[in-house]
Amino acid sequence: APVFPIIVARIAQHASGEAIGIVNSARIAAAFVGPVIATSMLSHAAAPAVYVVLAAMTLVGVPLVGVPGRRGLGDAGRLGT
């Protein structure tokens, strides 16, 4: 649960208000799309199929996070600091 505020804080340091708006819009859309897809799939398939599809959707989004030219987290990226 605390991951999203950390991500938004990191984006807010280096991005415009438009980028924060896009992140919030994506979060709201995902909060709607995820349960709809999961419920629809559970009515037609077994639970493991739902897990596979949701994991695949997550992996599709991973390259979108790796924006070229992005600075590293430095010390903030280490656990326990």
C-alpha positions as a Markdown table, in Angstrom:
| # | Residue | x | y | z |
|---|---|---|---|---|
| 1 | Ala | 0.0 | 0.0 | 0.0 |
| 2 | Pro | 2.7 | 2.6 | 0.7 |
| 3 | Val | 4.4 | 2.0 | -2.7 |
| 4 | Phe | 2.1 | 4.3 | -4.7 |
| 5 | Pro | 2.8 | 7.4 | -2.6 |
| 6 | Ile | 6.5 | 6.8 | -2.9 |
| 7 | Ile | 6.2 | 6.5 | -6.7 |
| 8 | Val | 4.2 | 9.6 | -7.0 |
| 9 | Ala | 6.6 | 11.5 | -4.8 |
| 10 | Arg | 9.5 | 10.4 | -6.9 |
| 11 | Ile | 7.7 | 11.4 | -10.1 |
| 12 | Ala | 6.7 | 14.8 | -8.6 |
| 13 | Gln | 10.4 | 15.6 | -8.1 |
| 14 | His | 11.3 | 15.4 | -11.7 |
| 15 | Ala | 8.1 | 15.6 | -13.7 |
| 16 | Ser | 5.4 | 18.1 | -14.5 |
| 17 | Gly | 1.8 | 18.2 | -13.2 |
| 18 | Glu | 0.7 | 16.5 | -16.4 |
| 19 | Ala | 2.8 | 13.4 | -15.6 |
| 20 | Ile | 1.3 | 13.2 | -12.1 |
| 21 | Gly | -2.2 | 13.5 | -13.7 |
| 22 | Ile | -1.4 | 10.6 | -16.1 |
| 23 | Val | -0.2 | 8.5 | -13.2 |
| 24 | Asn | -3.3 | 9.2 | -11.2 |
| 25 | Ser | -5.5 | 8.5 | -14.2 |
| 26 | Ala | -3.8 | 5.2 | -14.8 |
| 27 | Arg | -4.2 | 4.2 | -11.1 |
| 28 | Ile | -7.9 | 5.0 | -11.3 |
| 29 | Ala | -8.3 | 3.1 | -14.5 |
| 30 | Ala | -6.4 | 0.1 | -13.2 |
| 31 | Ala | -8.6 | 0.1 | -10.0 |
| 32 | Phe | -11.6 | -0.3 | -12.3 |
| 33 | Val | -10.2 | -2.6 | -15.1 |
| 34 | Gly | -8.5 | -5.1 | -12.8 |
| 35 | Pro | -11.6 | -6.2 | -10.9 |
| 36 | Val | -13.8 | -6.2 | -14.0 |
| 37 | Ile | -11.3 | -8.5 | -15.9 |
| 38 | Ala | -10.8 | -10.7 | -12.8 |
| 39 | Thr | -14.6 | -11.1 | -12.3 |
| 40 | Ser | -15.3 | -11.7 | -15.9 |
| 41 | Met | -12.5 | -14.3 | -16.2 |
| 42 | Leu | -13.6 | -16.1 | -13.0 |
| 43 | Ser | -17.0 | -16.7 | -14.5 |
| 44 | His | -15.4 | -18.5 | -17.5 |
| 45 | Ala | -12.1 | -19.9 | -16.3 |
| 46 | Ala | -10.2 | -21.3 | -13.3 |
| 47 | Ala | -8.5 | -19.0 | -10.7 |
| 48 | Pro | -5.0 | -19.8 | -12.0 |
| 49 | Ala | -5.9 | -18.4 | -15.4 |
| 50 | Val | -6.9 | -15.1 | -13.7 |
| 51 | Tyr | -3.5 | -14.9 | -12.0 |
| 52 | Val | -1.7 | -15.5 | -15.3 |
| 53 | Val | -3.6 | -12.9 | -17.2 |
| 54 | Leu | -3.2 | -10.3 | -14.4 |
| 55 | Ala | 0.5 | -11.1 | -14.2 |
| 56 | Ala | 0.9 | -10.7 | -18.0 |
| 57 | Met | -0.9 | -7.4 | -17.9 |
| 58 | Thr | 1.6 | -6.2 | -15.2 |
| 59 | Leu | 4.6 | -7.4 | -17.2 |
| 60 | Val | 3.3 | -5.5 | -20.3 |
| 61 | Gly | 3.4 | -2.3 | -18.2 |
| 62 | Val | 7.0 | -2.8 | -16.9 |
| 63 | Pro | 8.7 | -1.4 | -20.1 |
| 64 | Leu | 6.6 | 1.7 | -19.7 |
| 65 | Val | 8.3 | 2.4 | -16.3 |
| 66 | Gly | 11.8 | 2.2 | -17.8 |
| 67 | Val | 11.8 | 5.6 | -19.5 |
| 68 | Pro | 15.2 | 6.4 | -21.1 |
| 69 | Gly | 17.1 | 9.2 | -19.3 |
| 70 | Arg | 15.4 | 8.6 | -16.0 |
| 71 | Arg | 17.7 | 9.1 | -13.0 |
| 72 | Gly | 18.3 | 6.3 | -10.5 |
| 73 | Leu | 16.8 | 6.3 | -7.0 |
| 74 | Gly | 20.2 | 6.5 | -5.3 |
| 75 | Asp | 20.0 | 6.1 | -1.6 |
| 76 | Ala | 16.2 | 6.4 | -1.6 |
| 77 | Gly | 16.1 | 3.1 | -3.5 |
| 78 | Arg | 17.7 | 1.1 | -0.8 |
| 79 | Leu | 15.5 | -0.7 | 1.8 |
| 80 | Gly | 15.8 | 0.3 | 5.4 |
| 81 | Thr | 16.8 | 4.0 | 4.7 |
